[in-house]
Amino acid sequence: MGKETELKKADYQPIEWLDGKVRILDQTLLPREEVYLDLDDYRDVASAIRELKVRGAPIIGIAGAYGVALGARKINADNTDDFLKNLENIIDTIGATRPTARNLFFALERMKQATVKGKNVPDIKKSLVEEAVQIHREETDATHHLSLFGAELLKDGWTVLTHCNTGPLAASGYGTALGVIITAYRQGRKIKVLADETRPLLQGARLTTWELEKAGVPVTLITDSMAGYFMAKGGVDCVITGADRIAANGDTANKIGTYTLAVLAKENKIPFYIAAPVSTIDISLKTGEQIHIEERKAEEVTRFQSVTTAPEGTLAANPAFDVTPHQYITAIITDKGIIKESYLEGIKRVL
Amino acid sequence: MGKETELKKADYQPIEWLDGKVRILDQTLLPREEVYLDLDDYRDVASAIRELKVRGAPIIGIAGAYGVALGARKINADNTDDFLKNLENIIDTIGATRPTARNLFFALERMKQATVKGKNVPDIKKSLVEEAVQIHREETDATHHLSLFGAELLKDGWTVLTHCNTGPLAASGYGTALGVIITAYRQGRKIKVLADETRPLLQGARLTTWELEKAGVPVTLITDSMAGYFMAKGGVDCVITGADRIAANGDTANKIGTYTLAVLAKENKIPFYIAAPVSTIDISLKTGEQIHIEERKAEEVTRFQSVTTAPEGTLAANPAFDVTPHQYITAIITDKGIIKESYLEGIKRVL
């Protein structure tokens, strides 16, 4: 990677391990306030994930791993059996926060396996901290690799449409979809971004604009309902989003509204890319139909922050994700390379 | 129309002529507050239209006509030439408020023509009031007719997805798309509605839920980005929206996001209907490409009512409408009957 392609280190740290506590940037308060929270209890990490203070599939995995490491440190057990029983509860609590993002379960699985590295309780505790730090490092490196692979797909002068937030806030390092975009821009191509605001929680309006402005990439905010208008007008050269879980056949769960973008892209003959580390892939699921979609509370739809929009008592649905069938996806950009067309084989190859 | 199909008169009056003033229900304050504004100056009517205190293509036409009648009453002119010159300015002011809704220009055209009915200034003033009242009456009747035509298309047990607001608030009488839905429901079919919240101004969340709850029709609110999810899941039997301007070939401008719904409906083999009075049709435009799309201010996108969502200085686009090409439209429901397929001939027939 030459000097000209190097990203400046972000002037914000979405997640950091500080010997015995994990520091997160509270994403619910952005862009208004930049508040860091120091958490030393795994239950606080679980709450932070549940309440989206830390969000984005890859970073949920990192936060979950640190949560386990924190919880493990405080287990008061003399023998490994008791210790592992307690640890199991901690892992279950963290795993119960958000069901869709694969990376969380990938990280928890690795943390479980890391327990065999220690011979006694103090040893295992140490191994768990090391494993969490290692997961953080690997996920960060993965964003560097996938960003460089993906940047090759973006041509000079392109307008790229994206959805939700997929920068360093969501994935550490460079980010996923946003990492690809920012990398192409830093490599000297004139890239412009159309950012969907991403209702209900407005991660696009609040976080993607904030990250792109820090990176110096020109961005125009639109409502989710405007994406089709700009595609039909010829104003979009490609769409890139992140992913929360990718099935063995390439079907991809991502933030609600992603499927709609994929259908619009197909109709308007625009490439539609997914960018995600391989830790997002779940080969235990044959197709996207098996992906569990988190249903969040109705209030996120009937209000935004302090503003209530609908009459009191209005029913609302709130599926947080949707599934884009693989046939709508032009390519999946991973840290192990770009997968095209025959996803079943391509996915096996990168894993 | 039998008794069982009759709609109860709404317990709210979106627009009313009260001898020398026009009373409107301020739609920007709904559903929180039900505030009526009495306007006796045409400039206040123009502001009310511009600021969306009164909105929805058919009702903008009615409000525009009343605005002209109000303005005419206050013209101080001894001869018809001076009077008509003054009137021209008033019509221009009202016509400059919102460019896309055809019904406004349809109504203003009729008001211009009505001036020939009077021999002198007092006579013309009287004719203009009568013409405005007549336009209001005809537009109201049109919603009754189109609602009855359209209701035939909706089957028992259907879930109907709609966008923006198209009830009495938007069109007087029964409304357009919502008139069709409410009429089918009153005729005894178990209809459920999925209502898009309709960013940026949330007419779906604020107004459609409010009107459907008053009509007793079960409604679930969703964000615009969720429509595709529910269609793909098999949870939507048809889509109906209103229209702001329909070209001679059936291409239809409607609230931003409508084109996206039409593409999603086609992809999922779901009927997509437009409901509008013939006053929305503009045969002077061959295709939708000629429809002028209003671009509103960026702040409607960078904020969510009183809450600012994006970092200060973020650029935003805000096209208020998009155009759905006729090939995506299963049928156009008008007060003169339902038009299918060959729109060019069908539209000529109903006009």
XYZ file of C-alpha atoms in Angstrom:
702
model
C 0.000 0.000 0.000
C 1.724 3.207 -1.176
C 1.772 6.398 0.795
C -0.853 8.044 -1.412
C -3.393 5.335 -0.616
C -2.876 5.518 3.126
C -5.743 6.803 5.237
C -5.051 9.326 7.949
C -5.856 7.830 11.317
C -9.386 8.948 12.160
C -9.498 11.686 14.813
C -12.097 9.625 16.643
C -11.826 6.140 18.125
C -15.112 4.208 17.908
C -13.848 1.453 20.238
C -10.695 1.018 22.316
C -9.428 -1.448 24.933
C -7.876 0.367 27.875
C -6.582 -2.279 30.253
C -9.644 -3.462 32.151
C -12.236 -1.315 30.455
C -13.568 -0.757 26.969
C -14.016 2.817 25.751
C -16.727 3.406 23.155
C -17.870 6.512 21.354
C -21.620 6.796 22.107
C -23.105 6.734 18.589
C -26.618 7.656 19.725
C -25.414 11.174 20.576
C -23.623 11.834 17.274
C -23.339 14.175 15.460
C -24.405 16.578 18.201
C -22.044 15.389 20.933
C -18.857 13.346 20.932
C -19.100 11.452 24.224
C -16.885 8.513 25.159
C -18.109 5.912 27.634
C -15.731 3.783 29.715
C -17.383 0.439 30.457
C -15.945 -2.091 32.887
C -19.019 -4.297 33.346
C -20.093 -6.746 30.627
C -23.754 -5.892 31.322
C -23.045 -2.300 30.348
C -21.473 -3.543 27.125
C -24.604 -5.629 26.464
C -26.810 -2.557 27.072
C -24.623 -0.394 24.839
C -25.038 -2.927 21.999
C -28.788 -3.275 22.579
C -29.292 0.499 22.664
C -27.100 1.068 19.586
C -24.535 3.152 21.453
C -22.150 0.881 19.602
C -23.515 -0.461 16.297
C -22.513 -1.854 12.905
C -22.053 -5.597 12.435
C -18.221 -5.795 12.641
C -17.920 -3.475 15.616
C -20.682 -5.299 17.489
C -18.453 -8.371 17.203
C -15.474 -6.473 18.611
C -17.545 -4.961 21.422
C -19.031 -8.370 22.233
C -15.561 -9.912 22.513
C -14.385 -7.139 24.839
C -17.585 -7.583 26.853
C -16.718 -11.256 27.400
C -13.159 -10.338 28.376
C -14.475 -7.783 30.884
C -17.003 -10.206 32.328
C -14.388 -12.957 32.614
C -12.033 -10.754 34.641
C -14.661 -10.344 37.332
C -15.645 -14.013 37.656
C -14.831 -15.216 41.145
C -14.126 -18.937 40.679
C -11.379 -21.225 41.926
C -11.696 -23.947 39.324
C -12.108 -23.828 35.564
C -15.453 -25.684 35.601
C -17.108 -23.016 37.737
C -15.385 -20.340 35.737
C -16.607 -21.714 32.398
C -20.173 -22.056 33.709
C -20.141 -18.373 34.671
C -18.550 -17.442 31.372
C -21.304 -19.262 29.490
C -23.889 -16.971 31.130
C -21.924 -13.895 30.177
C -21.650 -15.054 26.567
C -25.378 -15.806 26.495
C -26.225 -12.346 27.813
C -24.117 -10.652 25.180
C -25.409 -12.968 22.428
C -29.006 -12.100 23.317
C -28.592 -8.388 22.535
C -28.990 -8.378 18.757
C -29.786 -11.475 16.709
C -29.009 -10.521 13.101
C -25.364 -9.407 12.914
C -23.292 -12.529 12.249
C -20.067 -10.918 13.478
C -21.270 -10.938 17.084
C -21.698 -14.721 17.062
C -18.472 -15.196 15.137
C -16.653 -13.268 17.887
C -18.432 -15.074 20.742
C -17.573 -18.416 19.166
C -13.906 -17.432 19.023
C -13.989 -16.293 22.636
C -15.418 -19.684 23.655
C -12.662 -21.475 21.777
C -10.015 -19.239 23.359
C -10.781 -20.697 26.776
C -8.892 -23.885 25.868
C -5.683 -21.872 25.574
C -5.485 -21.361 29.348
C -4.624 -24.063 31.890
C -6.126 -22.344 34.919
C -8.517 -19.496 35.668
C -5.977 -16.631 35.610
C -4.521 -18.058 32.395
C -7.923 -18.272 30.700
C -8.779 -14.721 31.740
C -5.558 -13.563 30.118
C -6.266 -15.594 26.971
C -9.706 -14.030 26.677
C -8.338 -10.491 26.776
C -5.713 -11.441 24.195
C -8.322 -13.043 21.948
C -10.584 -9.951 22.084
C -7.643 -7.686 21.224
C -6.746 -10.081 18.411
C -10.316 -10.051 17.034
C -10.241 -6.243 17.108
C -6.921 -6.233 15.242
C -8.050 -8.773 12.642
C -11.367 -7.024 12.000
C -9.539 -3.730 11.599
C -7.072 -5.288 9.157
C -9.980 -6.883 7.276
C -11.458 -3.438 6.603
C -8.121 -2.307 5.166
C -7.977 -5.272 2.828
C -11.577 -5.131 1.663
C -11.363 -1.374 1.162
C -8.400 -1.792 -1.159
C -10.081 -4.627 -3.087
C -13.347 -2.665 -3.381
C -11.775 0.665 -4.301
C -10.675 -0.887 -7.619
C -14.347 -1.098 -8.620
C -15.005 2.646 -8.290
C -14.208 4.800 -11.298
C -13.152 8.429 -11.415
C -16.125 10.804 -11.397
C -18.596 8.297 -10.024
C -21.494 9.080 -7.719
C -21.896 6.239 -5.242
C -25.102 5.703 -3.302
C -24.899 4.158 0.147
C -27.257 3.245 2.957
C -26.951 3.257 6.738
C -23.465 3.745 8.213
C -20.487 1.585 7.384
C -17.449 3.693 8.238
C -14.944 3.287 11.076
C -17.853 3.800 13.496
C -19.475 0.610 12.220
C -16.466 -1.565 11.614
C -13.324 0.043 13.113
C -10.347 0.545 10.772
C -11.502 2.017 7.469
C -15.047 0.695 7.631
C -16.705 -1.542 5.035
C -18.753 0.154 2.267
C -17.552 3.563 3.434
C -14.005 2.232 3.660
C -14.193 1.308 -0.025
C -15.525 4.756 -0.930
C -13.039 6.711 1.182
C -10.143 4.607 -0.100
C -11.088 5.218 -3.753
C -11.343 8.927 -2.972
C -7.948 8.971 -1.228
C -6.465 7.166 -4.219
C -7.335 10.278 -6.207
C -10.596 9.423 -7.907
C -13.278 12.113 -7.759
C -16.013 10.232 -5.962
C -19.238 11.812 -4.735
C -21.611 10.149 -2.326
C -25.392 10.155 -2.059
C -26.180 9.065 1.502
C -29.595 7.660 2.412
C -30.669 9.096 5.765
C -31.741 5.555 6.808
C -34.864 5.735 8.867
C -35.830 4.952 11.506
C -32.593 5.649 13.390
C -30.991 7.895 10.782
C -27.519 6.382 10.831
C -27.004 7.825 7.339
C -27.980 11.371 8.274
C -26.240 11.349 11.641
C -23.155 9.173 11.131
C -22.341 8.711 7.431
C -22.394 12.443 6.686
C -20.286 13.017 9.816
C -17.683 10.441 8.798
C -17.556 11.498 5.141
C -17.183 15.142 6.093
C -14.261 14.209 8.357
C -12.756 12.246 5.443
C -13.307 15.170 3.067
C -15.491 13.190 0.648
C -18.327 15.260 -0.922
C -21.680 13.958 0.295
C -25.303 14.865 -0.354
C -27.917 13.626 2.065
C -31.218 12.270 0.729
C -34.229 10.563 2.269
C -34.456 6.820 1.617
C -37.406 7.479 -0.726
C -35.222 9.597 -3.061
C -32.759 6.858 -4.061
C -35.022 5.645 -6.884
C -35.443 9.171 -8.242
C -31.689 9.672 -8.543
C -31.111 6.224 -10.050
C -33.823 6.715 -12.687
C -32.351 10.130 -13.546
C -28.952 8.586 -14.236
C -27.386 10.211 -11.194
C -26.007 7.059 -9.543
C -23.094 4.974 -10.887
C -23.140 2.246 -8.274
C -24.614 1.316 -4.910
C -22.489 -0.066 -2.063
C -23.756 -1.148 1.333
C -22.420 -3.202 4.204
C -23.922 -6.448 5.491
C -25.090 -7.905 8.788
C -25.163 -11.571 7.770
C -24.411 -13.320 4.492
C -25.798 -16.820 3.863
C -23.854 -19.572 2.059
C -25.545 -18.706 -1.255
C -24.757 -14.976 -1.038
C -28.176 -13.801 0.149
C -27.418 -10.830 2.374
C -29.177 -9.334 5.377
C -28.471 -5.655 5.856
C -30.193 -2.552 7.239
C -33.858 -2.269 6.280
C -34.132 -0.601 2.875
C -31.148 -2.391 1.310
C -33.340 -4.834 -0.641
C -35.224 -1.873 -2.116
C -31.957 -0.317 -3.317
C -30.925 -3.625 -4.898
C -34.230 -3.888 -6.802
C -33.949 -0.264 -7.957
C -30.328 -0.831 -9.019
C -31.282 -3.899 -11.058
C -34.171 -2.043 -12.717
C -31.838 0.821 -13.624
C -28.879 -1.421 -14.615
C -26.593 -0.041 -11.899
C -24.014 -2.272 -10.139
C -24.983 -3.178 -6.586
C -22.126 -4.139 -4.241
C -21.972 -5.530 -0.728
C -18.808 -4.887 1.317
C -18.170 -7.031 4.396
C -15.397 -8.970 6.115
C -15.637 -12.768 5.894
C -16.638 -12.770 9.580
C -20.072 -11.622 8.349
C -20.548 -14.834 6.345
C -22.611 -17.578 7.964
C -22.223 -20.787 5.962
C -24.494 -22.631 8.370
C -27.405 -20.895 6.625
C -28.164 -22.167 3.133
C -30.201 -19.127 2.102
C -31.268 -15.724 3.369
C -34.689 -17.075 4.291
C -33.085 -18.641 7.362
C -31.700 -15.336 8.642
C -33.416 -14.148 11.799
C -34.552 -10.546 11.351
C -34.547 -8.419 14.496
C -37.853 -6.651 15.141
C -37.256 -3.510 17.186
C -39.748 -1.469 19.145
C -42.488 0.506 17.371
C -41.504 3.782 19.030
C -38.446 4.015 16.794
C -40.874 4.419 13.878
C -43.568 6.562 15.517
C -40.961 9.008 16.733
C -37.527 10.351 16.140
C -35.688 11.355 19.320
C -37.951 13.880 21.049
C -40.429 14.239 18.165
C -43.551 12.065 18.026
C -44.898 11.855 14.480
C -47.984 9.648 14.584
C -51.179 9.903 16.658
C -50.875 8.239 20.060
C -51.565 4.507 19.899
C -50.652 4.126 16.216
C -49.342 0.632 15.449
C -45.990 0.432 13.702
C -43.793 -2.354 12.369
C -40.039 -2.151 12.803
C -38.012 -4.909 11.119
C -34.432 -3.654 11.460
C -33.065 -5.569 8.459
C -34.131 -7.063 5.167
C -32.621 -9.756 2.958
C -31.322 -9.075 -0.534
C -31.359 -12.271 -2.602
C -27.950 -12.978 -4.172
C -29.206 -12.564 -7.733
C -29.502 -8.798 -7.115
C -25.899 -8.516 -5.944
C -23.252 -7.690 -8.567
C -20.366 -8.599 -6.259
C -19.503 -9.137 -2.601
C -16.317 -7.336 -1.582
C -14.507 -9.176 1.230
C -11.098 -8.928 2.870
C -10.152 -12.135 1.039
C -11.113 -10.838 -2.393
C -14.153 -10.007 -4.498
C -16.788 -12.694 -5.035
C -18.893 -12.563 -8.189
C -21.721 -14.591 -9.589
C -21.348 -18.143 -8.359
C -21.543 -17.147 -4.707
C -21.789 -20.668 -3.337
C -18.325 -21.530 -4.696
C -16.923 -18.046 -4.225
C -17.869 -18.003 -0.568
C -16.353 -21.427 0.032
C -13.173 -20.192 -1.617
C -12.716 -17.133 0.645
C -13.455 -18.974 3.878
C -74.862 4.349 -3.622
C -76.637 2.355 -0.909
C -76.723 3.361 2.709
C -74.117 0.776 3.690
C -71.613 2.260 1.285
C -72.147 5.831 2.465
C -69.299 7.475 4.287
C -69.995 9.347 7.470
C -69.215 12.996 6.995
C -65.745 13.510 8.386
C -65.700 15.260 11.752
C -63.088 17.621 10.360
C -63.321 20.034 7.450
C -60.030 20.418 5.585
C -61.303 23.433 3.615
C -64.458 25.545 3.778
C -65.729 28.749 2.161
C -67.313 31.015 4.753
C -68.617 34.055 2.916
C -65.582 36.225 2.362
C -62.980 33.999 3.935
C -61.615 30.523 3.469
C -61.171 28.329 6.524
C -58.456 25.694 6.364
C -57.328 23.066 8.817
C -53.603 23.713 9.346
C -52.086 20.387 8.261
C -48.595 21.235 9.504
C -49.843 21.006 13.111
C -51.619 17.637 12.751
C -51.904 15.230 14.467
C -50.824 17.158 17.558
C -53.217 20.081 17.225
C -56.393 20.664 15.220
C -56.154 24.362 14.397
C -58.364 26.107 11.829
C -57.126 29.238 10.076
C -59.520 31.839 8.623
C -57.837 33.528 5.671
C -59.274 36.573 3.934
C -56.190 37.683 1.998
C -55.066 35.819 -1.116
C -51.430 36.250 -0.055
C -52.166 34.266 3.087
C -53.688 31.542 0.938
C -50.548 31.542 -1.225
C -48.387 31.248 1.909
C -50.575 28.459 3.296
C -50.092 26.493 0.062
C -46.353 27.171 -0.074
C -45.891 26.159 3.561
C -48.057 23.020 3.173
C -50.656 24.192 5.697
C -52.997 23.066 2.953
C -51.594 20.293 0.731
C -52.566 17.457 -1.620
C -52.995 18.093 -5.342
C -56.816 18.331 -5.509
C -57.157 20.493 -2.404
C -54.392 22.833 -3.580
C -56.596 23.448 -6.631
C -59.598 24.218 -4.435
C -57.552 26.484 -2.142
C -56.060 28.262 -5.160
C -59.525 28.952 -6.582
C -60.722 30.359 -3.254
C -57.557 32.431 -3.068
C -58.376 34.024 -6.418
C -61.964 34.670 -5.300
C -60.688 36.318 -2.095
C -58.164 38.437 -3.959
C -60.759 39.509 -6.550
C -63.129 40.782 -3.856
C -60.548 43.250 -2.638
C -59.531 44.623 -6.042
C -60.343 48.302 -6.166
C -61.034 48.925 -9.876
C -63.768 50.769 -11.736
C -63.376 49.083 -15.105
C -62.932 45.451 -16.111
C -59.586 46.076 -17.831
C -57.972 47.349 -14.636
C -59.693 44.638 -12.657
C -58.442 41.880 -14.953
C -54.898 43.245 -14.871
C -54.974 43.096 -11.066
C -56.536 39.658 -11.148
C -53.743 38.398 -13.416
C -51.197 39.320 -10.721
C -53.170 37.494 -8.062
C -53.416 34.377 -10.228
C -49.679 34.554 -10.935
C -48.870 34.817 -7.222
C -50.963 31.776 -6.407
C -49.652 29.849 -9.416
C -46.070 30.464 -8.278
C -46.528 28.631 -4.973
C -46.078 25.022 -6.075
C -45.226 23.955 -9.616
C -45.981 20.241 -9.790
C -49.633 19.691 -8.798
C -51.664 19.947 -12.002
C -54.925 20.649 -10.145
C -53.745 24.095 -9.081
C -53.273 25.186 -12.715
C -56.489 23.466 -13.753
C -58.349 25.518 -11.131
C -56.569 28.779 -11.990
C -57.376 28.240 -15.673
C -61.039 27.793 -14.810
C -61.000 30.914 -12.663
C -59.556 32.894 -15.582
C -62.276 31.615 -17.880
C -64.959 32.437 -15.305
C -64.217 36.151 -15.668
C -66.065 36.196 -18.998
C -69.294 35.290 -17.215
C -69.575 38.751 -15.607
C -70.391 41.962 -17.464
C -68.927 44.353 -14.917
C -66.577 44.254 -11.949
C -69.141 43.338 -9.237
C -70.561 40.698 -11.565
C -67.144 39.155 -12.249
C -66.333 39.128 -8.525
C -69.552 37.210 -7.931
C -68.801 34.804 -10.785
C -65.362 34.084 -9.364
C -66.771 33.149 -5.970
C -69.353 30.932 -7.650
C -66.716 29.285 -9.808
C -64.495 28.531 -6.805
C -67.430 27.015 -4.908
C -68.284 25.024 -8.035
C -64.706 23.728 -8.364
C -64.797 22.669 -4.704
C -68.107 20.872 -5.272
C -66.942 19.123 -8.445
C -63.643 18.029 -6.939
C -65.493 16.668 -3.915
C -67.928 14.769 -6.151
C -65.003 13.474 -8.199
C -63.539 11.830 -5.085
C -66.859 10.088 -4.457
C -66.953 8.709 -7.977
C -63.356 7.594 -8.156
C -63.574 6.009 -4.704
C -66.506 3.880 -5.808
C -64.785 2.876 -9.052
C -61.558 2.049 -7.262
C -63.153 0.172 -4.359
C -64.184 -2.549 -6.809
C -60.517 -3.418 -7.278
C -59.882 -4.194 -3.606
C -60.653 -7.708 -2.422
C -61.740 -8.886 1.005
C -58.802 -9.528 3.305
C -56.310 -7.465 1.312
C -53.455 -5.470 2.772
C -53.048 -2.269 0.796
C -49.850 -0.243 0.885
C -50.089 3.515 0.413
C -47.744 6.496 0.385
C -48.095 10.101 1.497
C -51.599 11.356 2.375
C -54.555 11.151 0.028
C -57.623 11.330 2.254
C -60.154 14.166 2.702
C -57.264 16.337 3.919
C -55.612 16.065 0.509
C -58.604 16.110 -1.773
C -61.776 17.028 0.174
C -64.725 14.635 -0.059
C -63.533 11.047 0.371
C -59.989 11.630 -0.813
C -58.295 9.802 -3.691
C -56.220 6.666 -2.861
C -57.456 6.787 0.734
C -61.013 7.357 -0.514
C -60.769 4.102 -2.471
C -59.457 2.239 0.583
C -61.980 3.670 3.045
C -64.862 3.035 0.631
C -63.882 -0.628 0.155
C -63.652 -0.963 3.927
C -67.067 0.651 4.448
C -68.498 -1.696 1.848
C -67.652 -4.501 4.240
C -64.329 -5.832 2.967
C -61.682 -6.453 5.598
C -58.948 -4.158 4.349
C -55.765 -3.430 6.248
C -53.402 -0.622 5.391
C -49.622 -0.333 5.512
C -48.870 3.390 5.524
C -45.444 4.705 4.474
C -44.421 7.507 6.824
C -43.337 9.543 3.780
C -40.205 11.463 4.597
C -39.270 14.237 4.614
C -42.545 15.811 5.768
C -44.142 12.667 7.188
C -47.594 13.095 5.688
C -48.111 9.343 6.046
C -47.150 9.200 9.721
C -48.927 12.419 10.657
C -51.994 12.540 8.407
C -52.767 9.123 6.875
C -52.725 7.326 10.222
C -54.884 10.135 11.678
C -57.463 9.904 8.889
C -57.544 6.089 8.833
C -57.946 5.934 12.587
C -60.898 8.337 12.338
C -62.355 6.121 9.586
C -61.800 2.996 11.681
C -59.568 1.292 9.106
C -56.725 -0.794 10.642
C -53.390 0.775 9.806
C -49.761 -0.078 10.522
C -47.161 2.616 10.065
C -43.833 1.753 8.403
C -40.823 3.744 7.257
C -40.562 4.217 3.491
C -37.614 1.817 3.455
C -39.761 -1.064 4.790
C -42.213 -1.236 1.850
C -39.923 -3.564 -0.122
C -39.503 -5.890 2.843
C -43.254 -6.348 3.203
C -43.795 -6.788 -0.540
C -41.057 -9.441 -0.807
C -42.535 -11.257 2.182
C -45.931 -11.509 0.469
C -47.524 -9.075 2.897
C -48.888 -6.597 0.343
C -51.776 -7.292 -2.068
C -51.740 -3.990 -3.906
C -50.285 -0.485 -3.791
C -52.437 2.629 -4.299
C -51.212 6.193 -4.338
C -52.560 9.533 -5.469
C -51.040 11.730 -8.182
C -49.877 15.298 -8.596
C -49.744 15.418 -12.387
C -50.458 12.782 -15.029
C -49.045 13.222 -18.559
C -50.946 12.277 -21.719
C -49.242 8.875 -21.851
C -50.072 7.992 -18.233
C -46.661 8.809 -16.736
C -47.471 10.058 -13.242
C -45.758 12.512 -10.923
C -46.486 11.876 -7.272
C -44.809 12.311 -3.881
C -41.143 11.336 -3.839
C -40.872 7.589 -3.233
C -43.800 6.594 -5.451
C -41.566 5.461 -8.328
C -39.692 3.200 -5.910
C -42.961 1.569 -4.810
C -43.957 1.015 -8.448
C -40.627 -0.699 -9.228
C -40.922 -2.860 -6.096
C -44.526 -3.745 -6.991
C -43.534 -4.799 -10.519
C -40.635 -6.892 -9.192
C -42.972 -8.629 -6.743
C -45.919 -8.941 -9.199
C -48.229 -6.758 -7.113
C -50.803 -4.438 -8.765
C -49.863 -0.764 -8.571
C -52.742 1.719 -8.840
C -52.909 5.501 -9.140
C -56.116 7.241 -7.956
C -56.759 10.809 -9.112
C -59.540 12.999 -10.493
C -59.266 13.906 -14.180
C -58.294 17.423 -13.093
C -54.866 15.944 -12.325
C -54.323 14.966 -15.965
C -52.263 17.335 -18.111
C -52.604 16.350 -21.768
C -50.354 19.233 -22.798
C -47.435 17.067 -21.618
C -46.651 14.094 -23.839
C -44.610 12.245 -21.225
C -43.596 12.465 -17.606
C -40.176 13.754 -18.569
C -41.786 17.132 -19.167
C -43.218 17.390 -15.660
C -41.533 20.077 -13.586
C -40.429 18.607 -10.254
C -40.483 20.996 -7.305
C -37.202 21.120 -5.377
C -37.853 22.153 -1.774
C -35.390 23.451 0.774
C -32.653 21.203 2.169
C -33.671 21.814 5.777
C -36.704 19.559 5.321
C -34.218 16.690 4.852
C -31.499 17.671 7.349
C -34.038 17.920 10.116
C -36.848 15.845 11.437
C -39.375 18.493 12.467
C -37.641 20.312 15.338
C -34.701 17.891 15.535
C -31.610 18.497 13.399
C -30.316 15.135 12.202
C -27.209 15.883 10.141
C -24.049 17.827 11.006
C -24.366 21.575 10.401
C -23.651 22.513 6.802
C -24.509 19.091 5.349
C -25.767 19.373 1.771
C -29.097 17.737 1.025
C -31.270 17.271 -2.050
C -35.033 17.574 -1.754
C -37.023 16.766 -4.892
C -40.623 16.693 -3.650
C -41.927 14.370 -6.367
C -40.823 11.677 -8.742
C -42.280 10.343 -11.982
C -43.547 6.794 -12.380
C -43.462 5.750 -16.049
C -46.842 4.425 -17.199
C -45.543 0.897 -17.823
C -45.301 0.394 -14.047
C -48.923 1.413 -13.482
C -51.539 -1.363 -13.473
C -54.455 1.101 -13.716
C -55.340 4.743 -13.150
C -58.551 5.164 -11.164
C -60.362 8.391 -12.116
C -63.805 9.841 -11.428
C -64.698 9.020 -15.030
C -63.723 5.378 -14.780
C -60.679 3.154 -14.586
C -58.009 3.436 -17.284
C -55.879 0.389 -18.062
C -53.015 -0.331 -20.386
C -53.408 1.878 -23.426
C -53.229 5.078 -21.397
C -52.970 7.417 -24.375
C -56.417 6.367 -25.639
C -57.861 5.790 -22.170
C -56.911 9.276 -21.036
C -58.420 10.861 -24.164
C -61.613 8.914 -23.492
C -62.103 10.140 -19.911
C -61.346 13.769 -20.694
